[in-house]
Structure formats: structure tokens, C-alpha cells
Amino acid sequence: KIFILVFGSSDFAVRLPACLYGTLAIVVLYDLVKRLADRDTALLSALLLAISPMAIAFSQETRMYSLFFLLSLISLNVTFRYLNNISLKNACLLGIVNGLLLLTHYFGFIVVGSEMLGLVIWRLKCKQFKRIYYEAACAGISLSIFAPWLPFLLRQIQHSGGEIWYGLESNLYFFKVIFSRFSSDTGRDDFWFYLFGVLFVLGGWRAWKEKNNKLLVLADGLLITLLGLFVISAFKKIVTPRNLIFMLPVYIMIIAYALRWLSGKTKVTTIITGFIFVLLLAWPIYRYYYLPRPDYKPDWKRSAAYIFNNINPDEKVFVPDRLTRFSLAYYLDSEKDYNVASISNLPQQMVHVIESGEVLALKKTGKKNWVVIPPTIIGKSREERENYNRQLPAPSKKYESQGKPLAIYQLNGEK
């Protein structure tokens, strides 16, 4: 809100915070990996994060994910700082960061819970119980910061059932989707999926061989957390790849550890590593130009501009679902009250939701109207979508993003 008040509500202004968070995350990751491994691995990790399609994508969106990603990294960084210098000051700092993390995303509880469990295990292993109240103070500060939001959490659970309708189910597809998103930010097992998978296994193996316990703990923590969420998904569909973006830096730093090891072995491995770097630099280009994103974002802005420049005052716009209605109206008719949670086709509104069976009746009214069909219609099957298309003429305009069209149809009003 502060950015909007200062810079306005343009696309640049509302996306700027996410971009800043994503950029700062590169610096934080470098500092973290430099502490856990070495400078070369830190530089490689920073490079991989800078060209990561998933990190780039969420650093452009006006949502909480880039901040969640950044705070998770800062929390992990402060945790290791705390282990190197145990003091009440560092414990309080960690508590504040974790409190902000919990307010950013509910999956922050996974990050905070894992860190607290790790600190308790470390205390038990080292038999250092004299200052365990430091961890208690850290947890207390975090929960105190989150406490004002607790009533809203309970209300959301009550109304949503605690599930996400598009959440992953507990089958092998669960792991495929998550690691595909981490590698190329798609839902498919492409070349990068296998390349990154091999490098991740190799990096974990080298951390074990070289007894880099800190990196090994992070790699094991990532896999154990995924297994735990896999089990939970059998009962509640709460996991989506974007909710697990806090795991992306761990995935990247293990891969960077493997690349650093390969580059220092022999001339052959150095050449292989150089070839891999060429592939990695082509990675985001390939991703954005040739692969559609699973949570594809239609080009609402240009579509709305096209309609606005061609529509007459007495014409209406009809769409197949309320999300399309809400998104299109943001750019087309923003002063009207369009609630994404409900459908209320009021006469004074420009954008209305229509069922596929009503298209024929709309064509027979004798009035000119517009119909906008996105590639994915929320709550509708592919058959229902095709039913819309069968009743409509050829689109007057299409706007494609990542290979998927947002089609605009103009009905001539023929009786």
C-alpha cells in the first residue's frame, strides 16, 4: 500500500515491491551459501537464482510469494548466524524475522517449525541447556507478532475447509510437479527437470562425502519436508508448488555445490561444466519462449484496451467465469464493484458472466455484444469450453502469452 501511495497504481508500481524482494533474495542467498560452503558455490547459487524461471516469475507478480521467499532466506541466514553467535540479541532478531514470515504465508510455519526443531535437537546433542530460554524467547516473539492475525486464520479455515481446490494429491505426480516447477517452472518432465535432478543428487552425495553437515541437513530437510507434505496431501489438499517456493534456494544451492565440484575436477569435467553453464544461460530463454506456465496469466490489459477502443456505450461484455470477469473488469470497468467471490450481473455493470447455453440466446437479441474466452475457464471442463467455441464466430482478436490465447469475439447482433 505504501508503494501504491507513493508511486501510484500503475503496473510498474504494484509489481515493484515483488521485484525488489526477488532481487534482494539473490544477495541474501549469496551471503548464506558463502557461510555454509565457499565463495565459488555462493556465486554459482546467486547466478542460478538470478536466472531461475520460478524466482523470476514470482518476482513480477503482485502477490506475497517473493516476500515469502525472501523472508524464508533471511530466516535461514539468521538461524545460522545465531548458531555461530548464540546471544539474546540474535534470538530476538530471529524471532522478529520469523514473526514477519508467519504473517506473510501460512507455510512459514513449516520454516519456523523446522528451525525450532533443529535448534532443540542441536541443544540436546551438544547438551547445552543453560540458555535454552533464548529459543523460547525467539518462539514467543514470533507467535506474539502472529497473534493478531489468529482470528482471521480461524475464520479462513472455517470458510474454506482448509483445502485448496487445485492442491496436489498424494501420488507420484506430486513430486514430478514440484521438481518440474523448481527446474523450469512448468508442470512437465523436460530436459531441465532431469538435468537439475541429476545435479541435485550429485550435490547431496558430495555434501555427504565431504561431510558438509550444514548443506546435508538442508538437503535432507527439503526431502523430509516434501515427504511429510506428501502424506498430509492424502488427507488435505493444501500443497501447491508456489507454496513451496521457500524450498527453491535449498534446491539451487545443492545444485551449485555439484557444479562447483565438477568444475574443479579435471579438464574433461571443466568442459562438461562449461557446457552445462551454456545450457543454464539458455534455460530462462527456453522457458519463457517455448514453455507455457502452469498458472498461466492471460493478457487482460491489452484485451481490455482493445475492447475499450472498439465498444459502444450500449454494448456489454460477456465472460464464462467470475475470475475472468473480475480480471477483465480491473482494466476495463474498475470503478464498478466486481466481487470475485460472487456473481451479480447488475444492469449498470459492463462485464457479465454467461453460461455456454446462453450464447445462442445472446446472438438472437439483435444487439452487438462482446464475448471473451480465456484458455482456462475456472470450474468448467474442456467439453464445456468447446461448447462456448462452437457457438461463437471466429474471434476478432487474440492475445497470446506463452502459447495460450485469450480470444475476443464480437457478436454482430443478427436475429
Short mmCIF file of C-alpha atoms in Angstrom, two decimals:
data_model
loop_
_atom_site.label_atom_id
_atom_site.label_comp_id
_atom_site.label_asym_id
_atom_site.label_seq_id
_atom_site.Cartn_x
_atom_site.Cartn_y
_atom_site.Cartn_z
CA LYS A 1 0.00 0.00 0.00
CA ILE A 2 2.88 2.36 0.73
CA PHE A 3 4.31 1.78 -2.76
CA ILE A 4 0.89 2.48 -4.31
CA LEU A 5 0.51 5.71 -2.32
CA VAL A 6 3.98 6.90 -3.34
CA PHE A 7 4.31 5.60 -6.90
CA GLY A 8 0.66 5.20 -7.94
CA SER A 9 -1.30 2.15 -9.07
CA SER A 10 0.38 1.52 -12.42
CA ASP A 11 1.59 -1.98 -13.33
CA PHE A 12 5.13 -0.81 -12.57
CA ALA A 13 4.21 0.45 -9.11
CA VAL A 14 2.27 -2.60 -7.98
CA ARG A 15 4.92 -5.02 -9.28
CA LEU A 16 7.93 -3.07 -7.98
CA PRO A 17 7.91 -4.49 -4.41
CA ALA A 18 7.95 -8.09 -5.68
CA CYS A 19 10.85 -7.24 -7.99
CA LEU A 20 12.82 -5.66 -5.12
CA TYR A 21 12.20 -8.66 -2.84
CA GLY A 22 13.31 -11.08 -5.55
CA THR A 23 16.46 -9.08 -6.29
CA LEU A 24 17.39 -8.80 -2.62
CA ALA A 25 16.95 -12.57 -2.25
CA ILE A 26 19.95 -13.06 -4.59
CA VAL A 27 22.19 -11.11 -2.18
CA VAL A 28 20.87 -12.97 0.86
CA LEU A 29 21.39 -16.35 -0.81
CA TYR A 30 24.97 -15.43 -1.70
CA ASP A 31 25.70 -14.47 1.91
CA LEU A 32 24.09 -17.67 3.21
CA VAL A 33 25.90 -20.08 0.88
CA LYS A 34 29.22 -18.34 1.42
CA ARG A 35 28.82 -19.14 5.11
CA LEU A 36 27.71 -22.75 4.53
CA ALA A 37 30.14 -23.69 1.75
CA ASP A 38 32.54 -21.35 -0.09
CA ARG A 39 32.64 -18.24 -2.25
CA ASP A 40 32.52 -20.10 -5.59
CA THR A 41 29.43 -22.09 -4.58
CA ALA A 42 27.85 -18.86 -3.34
CA LEU A 43 28.45 -17.13 -6.68
CA LEU A 44 27.01 -20.11 -8.56
CA SER A 45 23.96 -20.15 -6.29
CA ALA A 46 23.38 -16.43 -6.85
CA LEU A 47 23.68 -16.91 -10.62
CA LEU A 48 21.23 -19.83 -10.65
CA LEU A 49 18.72 -17.89 -8.60
CA ALA A 50 19.08 -14.83 -10.86
CA ILE A 51 18.10 -16.90 -13.92
CA SER A 52 15.60 -19.19 -12.16
CA PRO A 53 12.29 -19.07 -14.10
CA MET A 54 10.28 -19.72 -10.93
CA ALA A 55 12.01 -16.93 -8.99
CA ILE A 56 11.70 -14.54 -11.96
CA ALA A 57 8.02 -15.31 -12.40
CA PHE A 58 7.07 -14.64 -8.78
CA SER A 59 9.27 -11.54 -8.69
CA GLN A 60 6.86 -9.99 -11.20
CA GLU A 61 3.57 -10.83 -9.52
CA THR A 62 1.64 -8.58 -7.18
CA ARG A 63 1.43 -11.29 -4.56
CA MET A 64 3.20 -12.35 -1.39
CA TYR A 65 5.39 -15.12 -2.80
CA SER A 66 8.59 -13.17 -3.46
CA LEU A 67 8.42 -11.67 0.05
CA PHE A 68 7.75 -15.14 1.49
CA PHE A 69 10.77 -16.41 -0.44
CA LEU A 70 12.98 -13.55 0.79
CA LEU A 71 11.93 -13.80 4.46
CA SER A 72 12.48 -17.58 4.40
CA LEU A 73 16.02 -16.99 3.17
CA ILE A 74 16.66 -14.28 5.77
CA SER A 75 15.28 -16.55 8.49
CA LEU A 76 17.60 -19.37 7.44
CA ASN A 77 20.53 -16.96 7.28
CA VAL A 78 19.81 -15.54 10.75
CA THR A 79 19.43 -19.07 12.16
CA PHE A 80 22.97 -19.99 11.10
CA ARG A 81 24.23 -16.64 12.39
CA TYR A 82 22.58 -17.46 15.70
CA LEU A 83 24.30 -20.87 15.83
CA ASN A 84 27.67 -19.16 15.26
CA ASN A 85 26.98 -16.48 17.86
CA ILE A 86 24.35 -17.53 20.41
CA SER A 87 23.02 -14.42 22.08
CA LEU A 88 19.71 -12.98 23.19
CA LYS A 89 20.06 -10.25 20.57
CA ASN A 90 20.31 -12.75 17.70
CA ALA A 91 17.48 -14.81 19.19
CA CYS A 92 15.21 -11.75 19.26
CA LEU A 93 16.22 -10.84 15.69
CA LEU A 94 15.32 -14.36 14.55
CA GLY A 95 12.01 -14.09 16.40
CA ILE A 96 11.11 -10.85 14.61
CA VAL A 97 12.02 -12.23 11.17
CA ASN A 98 10.04 -15.41 11.82
CA GLY A 99 7.06 -13.42 13.05
CA LEU A 100 7.00 -11.42 9.80
CA LEU A 101 7.43 -14.69 7.89
CA LEU A 102 4.34 -16.18 9.58
CA LEU A 103 2.31 -13.11 8.65
CA THR A 104 3.40 -13.41 5.02
CA HIS A 105 2.34 -17.01 4.36
CA TYR A 106 0.97 -19.86 6.48
CA PHE A 107 3.62 -22.24 5.12
CA GLY A 108 6.04 -20.09 7.08
CA PHE A 109 5.09 -22.35 9.99
CA ILE A 110 6.98 -25.14 8.20
CA VAL A 111 10.12 -23.00 8.00
CA VAL A 112 9.87 -21.77 11.59
CA GLY A 113 8.91 -25.19 12.94
CA SER A 114 11.84 -26.86 11.18
CA GLU A 115 14.28 -24.26 12.50
CA MET A 116 13.00 -24.54 16.08
CA LEU A 117 13.13 -28.34 15.91
CA GLY A 118 16.67 -28.18 14.56
CA LEU A 119 17.77 -25.84 17.36
CA VAL A 120 16.24 -28.13 20.01
CA ILE A 121 17.98 -31.18 18.50
CA TRP A 122 21.23 -29.24 18.45
CA ARG A 123 20.78 -28.35 22.13
CA LEU A 124 20.15 -31.99 23.03
CA LYS A 125 23.12 -33.21 21.01
CA CYS A 126 25.53 -30.65 22.49
CA LYS A 127 23.94 -30.85 25.96
CA GLN A 128 23.77 -27.07 26.21
CA PHE A 129 20.63 -26.31 28.19
CA LYS A 130 21.70 -23.21 30.12
CA ARG A 131 20.45 -20.72 27.52
CA ILE A 132 17.55 -22.65 26.05
CA TYR A 133 15.34 -19.74 27.12
CA TYR A 134 16.83 -17.89 24.14
CA GLU A 135 14.92 -20.22 21.80
CA ALA A 136 11.83 -19.83 23.98
CA ALA A 137 12.11 -16.04 23.65
CA CYS A 138 12.53 -16.39 19.87
CA ALA A 139 9.39 -18.54 19.58
CA GLY A 140 7.47 -16.21 21.89
CA ILE A 141 8.30 -13.13 19.82
CA SER A 142 7.28 -14.90 16.58
CA LEU A 143 3.93 -16.05 17.98
CA SER A 144 3.27 -12.63 19.53
CA ILE A 145 3.72 -10.95 16.15
CA PHE A 146 1.39 -13.50 14.52
CA ALA A 147 -1.23 -13.48 17.31
CA PRO A 148 -3.33 -10.54 15.98
CA TRP A 149 -3.87 -12.48 12.76
CA LEU A 150 -5.05 -15.67 14.50
CA PRO A 151 -8.80 -14.82 14.34
CA PHE A 152 -8.50 -14.33 10.56
CA LEU A 153 -6.73 -17.69 10.22
CA LEU A 154 -9.51 -19.46 12.12
CA ARG A 155 -12.14 -17.70 10.00
CA GLN A 156 -10.41 -18.71 6.76
CA ILE A 157 -10.17 -22.33 7.86
CA GLN A 158 -13.84 -22.32 8.79
CA HIS A 159 -15.00 -20.95 5.43
CA SER A 160 -12.55 -22.73 3.12
CA GLY A 161 -12.36 -26.10 4.84
CA GLY A 162 -8.59 -25.70 4.94
CA GLU A 163 -8.22 -27.07 1.40
CA ILE A 164 -7.16 -25.64 -1.97
CA TRP A 165 -9.27 -26.96 -4.83
CA TYR A 166 -6.22 -27.14 -7.12
CA GLY A 167 -3.91 -28.60 -4.44
CA LEU A 168 -1.70 -31.57 -5.28
CA GLU A 169 -2.81 -35.09 -4.45
CA SER A 170 -0.57 -37.73 -2.88
CA ASN A 171 0.68 -39.62 -5.92
CA LEU A 172 3.93 -39.62 -7.91
CA TYR A 173 2.66 -36.62 -9.84
CA PHE A 174 3.14 -34.70 -6.56
CA PHE A 175 6.96 -34.88 -6.74
CA LYS A 176 7.11 -34.52 -10.52
CA VAL A 177 5.20 -31.24 -10.48
CA ILE A 178 7.17 -29.72 -7.60
CA PHE A 179 10.61 -30.52 -9.03
CA SER A 180 9.49 -29.53 -12.52
CA ARG A 181 8.45 -26.13 -11.19
CA PHE A 182 11.77 -25.79 -9.34
CA SER A 183 13.74 -26.56 -12.51
CA SER A 184 11.89 -24.93 -15.43
CA ASP A 185 8.71 -23.61 -13.74
CA THR A 186 6.48 -25.92 -15.76
CA GLY A 187 4.45 -28.99 -14.91
CA ARG A 188 6.33 -31.32 -17.25
CA ASP A 189 9.42 -33.51 -17.04
CA ASP A 190 11.54 -31.75 -19.66
CA PHE A 191 15.32 -31.74 -20.18
CA TRP A 192 15.94 -29.31 -17.34
CA PHE A 193 13.92 -31.49 -14.96
CA TYR A 194 16.38 -34.38 -15.49
CA LEU A 195 19.49 -32.19 -15.60
CA PHE A 196 18.67 -30.49 -12.30
CA GLY A 197 17.60 -33.80 -10.77
CA VAL A 198 20.97 -35.39 -11.56
CA LEU A 199 22.85 -32.34 -10.26
CA PHE A 200 20.78 -32.29 -7.05
CA VAL A 201 21.59 -35.96 -6.34
CA LEU A 202 25.26 -35.34 -7.16
CA GLY A 203 25.38 -32.27 -4.88
CA GLY A 204 23.82 -34.19 -1.99
CA TRP A 205 26.28 -37.03 -2.50
CA ARG A 206 29.26 -34.62 -2.47
CA ALA A 207 27.97 -32.92 0.69
CA TRP A 208 27.86 -36.36 2.32
CA LYS A 209 31.33 -37.36 1.04
CA GLU A 210 32.90 -34.07 2.11
CA LYS A 211 30.99 -34.11 5.42
CA ASN A 212 29.44 -30.71 4.84
CA ASN A 213 26.84 -31.32 7.52
CA LYS A 214 25.08 -27.95 7.14
CA LEU A 215 24.31 -28.45 3.46
CA LEU A 216 23.44 -32.08 4.09
CA VAL A 217 20.97 -31.11 6.80
CA LEU A 218 19.30 -28.63 4.42
CA ALA A 219 19.06 -31.21 1.61
CA ASP A 220 17.65 -33.83 3.99
CA GLY A 221 15.28 -31.25 5.44
CA LEU A 222 13.94 -30.46 1.97
CA LEU A 223 13.28 -34.13 1.18
CA ILE A 224 11.80 -34.91 4.63
CA THR A 225 9.50 -31.88 4.42
CA LEU A 226 8.31 -32.96 0.99
CA LEU A 227 7.60 -36.47 2.26
CA GLY A 228 5.66 -35.04 5.21
CA LEU A 229 3.58 -32.82 2.93
CA PHE A 230 3.04 -35.79 0.61
CA VAL A 231 1.46 -37.70 3.50
CA ILE A 232 -0.63 -34.68 4.55
CA SER A 233 -1.90 -34.32 0.97
CA ALA A 234 -3.57 -37.71 1.30
CA PHE A 235 -5.95 -36.11 3.82
CA LYS A 236 -5.96 -32.40 2.88
CA LYS A 237 -5.17 -30.79 -0.47
CA ILE A 238 -3.17 -27.86 0.83
CA VAL A 239 0.08 -28.13 -1.16
CA THR A 240 0.81 -26.25 -4.38
CA PRO A 241 4.28 -25.75 -5.93
CA ARG A 242 4.19 -21.99 -5.37
CA ASN A 243 3.56 -22.53 -1.64
CA LEU A 244 6.87 -24.41 -1.56
CA ILE A 245 8.92 -21.62 -3.11
CA PHE A 246 10.79 -21.34 0.20
CA MET A 247 12.50 -24.65 -0.73
CA LEU A 248 13.82 -23.32 -4.04
CA PRO A 249 17.06 -21.79 -2.62
CA VAL A 250 17.99 -25.08 -0.91
CA TYR A 251 17.42 -26.90 -4.19
CA ILE A 252 19.57 -24.34 -6.00
CA MET A 253 22.46 -24.31 -3.52
CA ILE A 254 22.79 -28.13 -3.64
CA ILE A 255 22.93 -27.96 -7.44
CA ALA A 256 25.51 -25.17 -7.25
CA TYR A 257 27.59 -27.34 -4.89
CA ALA A 258 27.62 -30.09 -7.53
CA LEU A 259 28.64 -27.66 -10.28
CA ARG A 260 31.46 -26.23 -8.17
CA TRP A 261 32.80 -29.76 -7.57
CA LEU A 262 32.57 -30.70 -11.26
CA SER A 263 34.37 -27.56 -12.40
CA GLY A 264 37.37 -28.31 -10.21
CA LYS A 265 38.00 -31.97 -11.09
CA THR A 266 39.66 -32.45 -14.49
CA LYS A 267 39.80 -30.76 -17.87
CA VAL A 268 37.01 -33.05 -19.06
CA THR A 269 34.71 -32.17 -16.18
CA THR A 270 35.60 -28.49 -16.61
CA ILE A 271 34.49 -28.67 -20.25
CA ILE A 272 31.31 -30.51 -19.21
CA THR A 273 30.62 -27.89 -16.57
CA GLY A 274 31.13 -25.12 -19.13
CA PHE A 275 28.64 -26.82 -21.44
CA ILE A 276 26.15 -27.06 -18.56
CA PHE A 277 26.59 -23.32 -17.93
CA VAL A 278 25.72 -22.59 -21.55
CA LEU A 279 22.57 -24.67 -21.10
CA LEU A 280 21.75 -22.86 -17.88
CA LEU A 281 22.06 -19.47 -19.53
CA ALA A 282 19.67 -20.67 -22.23
CA TRP A 283 17.38 -22.02 -19.51
CA PRO A 284 15.18 -18.93 -18.86
CA ILE A 285 15.06 -18.06 -22.58
CA TYR A 286 13.83 -21.54 -23.45
CA ARG A 287 11.39 -21.47 -20.57
CA TYR A 288 9.71 -18.17 -21.40
CA TYR A 289 9.59 -18.51 -25.16
CA TYR A 290 8.70 -22.18 -25.58
CA LEU A 291 7.04 -23.49 -22.43
CA PRO A 292 3.67 -22.36 -21.01
CA ARG A 293 3.47 -21.74 -17.31
CA PRO A 294 1.05 -23.94 -15.31
CA ASP A 295 -0.56 -20.93 -13.65
CA TYR A 296 -0.66 -19.01 -16.92
CA LYS A 297 -1.70 -15.34 -16.71
CA PRO A 298 -3.81 -14.14 -19.68
CA ASP A 299 -3.12 -10.72 -21.18
CA TRP A 300 -6.06 -8.92 -19.57
CA LYS A 301 -4.60 -5.46 -20.05
CA ARG A 302 -4.27 -5.47 -23.85
CA SER A 303 -7.55 -7.36 -24.21
CA ALA A 304 -9.36 -4.71 -22.16
CA ALA A 305 -7.69 -1.93 -24.18
CA TYR A 306 -8.84 -3.50 -27.45
CA ILE A 307 -12.45 -3.78 -26.22
CA PHE A 308 -12.40 -0.27 -24.74
CA ASN A 309 -11.28 1.24 -28.06
CA ASN A 310 -13.99 -0.57 -30.05
CA ILE A 311 -17.01 -0.93 -27.77
CA ASN A 312 -20.10 1.31 -27.88
CA PRO A 313 -21.76 2.64 -24.71
CA ASP A 314 -24.80 0.34 -25.02
CA GLU A 315 -22.78 -2.86 -25.58
CA LYS A 316 -21.89 -5.42 -22.92
CA VAL A 317 -19.02 -7.87 -22.38
CA PHE A 318 -19.83 -11.49 -21.51
CA VAL A 319 -17.37 -13.96 -19.96
CA PRO A 320 -17.63 -17.63 -18.88
CA ASP A 321 -16.49 -17.40 -15.25
CA ARG A 322 -16.23 -14.90 -12.41
CA LEU A 323 -12.42 -14.86 -12.32
CA THR A 324 -12.31 -13.75 -15.96
CA ARG A 325 -14.97 -11.17 -15.14
CA PHE A 326 -13.01 -9.82 -12.17
CA SER A 327 -9.65 -9.73 -14.00
CA LEU A 328 -11.01 -8.10 -17.16
CA ALA A 329 -13.07 -5.57 -15.21
CA TYR A 330 -9.97 -4.42 -13.33
CA TYR A 331 -8.68 -2.83 -16.53
CA LEU A 332 -12.00 -2.24 -18.32
CA ASP A 333 -14.53 -1.12 -15.73
CA SER A 334 -12.59 -0.72 -12.49
CA GLU A 335 -14.93 1.80 -10.88
CA LYS A 336 -17.78 -0.73 -10.66
CA ASP A 337 -17.99 -3.16 -7.72
CA TYR A 338 -16.96 -6.56 -9.11
CA ASN A 339 -16.63 -9.15 -6.35
CA VAL A 340 -14.52 -12.14 -7.36
CA ALA A 341 -16.28 -14.32 -4.78
CA SER A 342 -19.79 -13.82 -6.21
CA ILE A 343 -21.70 -13.32 -9.43
CA SER A 344 -24.05 -10.34 -9.55
CA ASN A 345 -24.85 -9.29 -13.11
CA LEU A 346 -26.23 -5.87 -12.37
CA PRO A 347 -27.57 -3.73 -15.26
CA GLN A 348 -25.09 -0.91 -14.71
CA GLN A 349 -22.12 -3.25 -14.99
CA MET A 350 -20.27 -3.68 -18.25
CA VAL A 351 -18.98 -7.23 -17.70
CA HIS A 352 -21.36 -10.16 -17.12
CA VAL A 353 -20.94 -13.91 -16.57
CA ILE A 354 -22.79 -16.14 -19.03
CA GLU A 355 -23.24 -19.92 -19.33
CA SER A 356 -22.43 -21.70 -22.60
CA GLY A 357 -26.09 -22.46 -23.25
CA GLU A 358 -26.93 -18.76 -23.19
CA VAL A 359 -24.63 -17.79 -26.05
CA LEU A 360 -27.19 -18.70 -28.74
CA ALA A 361 -29.85 -16.61 -27.00
CA LEU A 362 -27.39 -13.73 -26.78
CA LYS A 363 -26.77 -13.90 -30.54
CA LYS A 364 -30.51 -13.62 -31.23
CA THR A 365 -31.09 -10.45 -29.22
CA GLY A 366 -30.33 -8.21 -32.19
CA LYS A 367 -27.74 -6.30 -30.16
CA LYS A 368 -23.99 -6.09 -30.60
CA ASN A 369 -22.06 -7.64 -27.72
CA TRP A 370 -18.65 -8.97 -26.86
CA VAL A 371 -17.60 -12.38 -25.53
CA VAL A 372 -14.15 -13.04 -24.01
CA ILE A 373 -13.00 -16.65 -23.57
CA PRO A 374 -9.72 -17.43 -21.72
CA PRO A 375 -7.80 -20.68 -22.38
CA THR A 376 -8.74 -22.00 -18.95
CA ILE A 377 -12.25 -21.49 -17.61
CA ILE A 378 -12.42 -21.85 -13.84
CA GLY A 379 -14.79 -24.60 -12.77
CA LYS A 380 -15.53 -25.72 -16.35
CA SER A 381 -14.49 -28.88 -18.17
CA ARG A 382 -12.78 -28.91 -21.57
CA GLU A 383 -16.05 -30.06 -23.13
CA GLU A 384 -17.88 -27.04 -21.71
CA ARG A 385 -15.19 -24.74 -23.06
CA GLU A 386 -15.50 -26.26 -26.52
CA ASN A 387 -19.26 -25.74 -26.28
CA TYR A 388 -18.64 -21.99 -25.98
CA ASN A 389 -16.37 -22.02 -29.02
CA ARG A 390 -18.84 -23.99 -31.18
CA GLN A 391 -21.49 -21.31 -30.70
CA LEU A 392 -19.22 -18.36 -31.41
CA PRO A 393 -17.92 -16.92 -34.70
CA ALA A 394 -14.22 -16.61 -35.50
CA PRO A 395 -12.52 -14.44 -32.89
CA SER A 396 -11.97 -10.82 -33.85
CA LYS A 397 -8.82 -10.65 -31.75
CA LYS A 398 -6.44 -12.98 -29.89
CA TYR A 399 -3.74 -12.18 -27.39
CA GLU A 400 -1.29 -14.99 -26.76
CA SER A 401 1.01 -15.39 -23.77
CA GLN A 402 3.29 -18.43 -23.60
CA GLY A 403 1.40 -20.16 -26.40
CA LYS A 404 -2.11 -19.83 -24.92
CA PRO A 405 -4.69 -17.44 -26.42
CA LEU A 406 -7.21 -15.14 -24.79
CA ALA A 407 -9.88 -14.90 -27.51
CA ILE A 408 -12.20 -11.90 -28.03
CA TYR A 409 -15.39 -12.41 -30.01
CA GLN A 410 -17.71 -9.69 -31.34
CA LEU A 411 -21.33 -10.67 -31.87
CA ASN A 412 -22.92 -8.68 -34.68
CA GLY A 413 -26.42 -8.89 -33.22
CA GLU A 414 -28.05 -10.75 -36.11
CA LYS A 415 -31.56 -12.01 -35.37
#
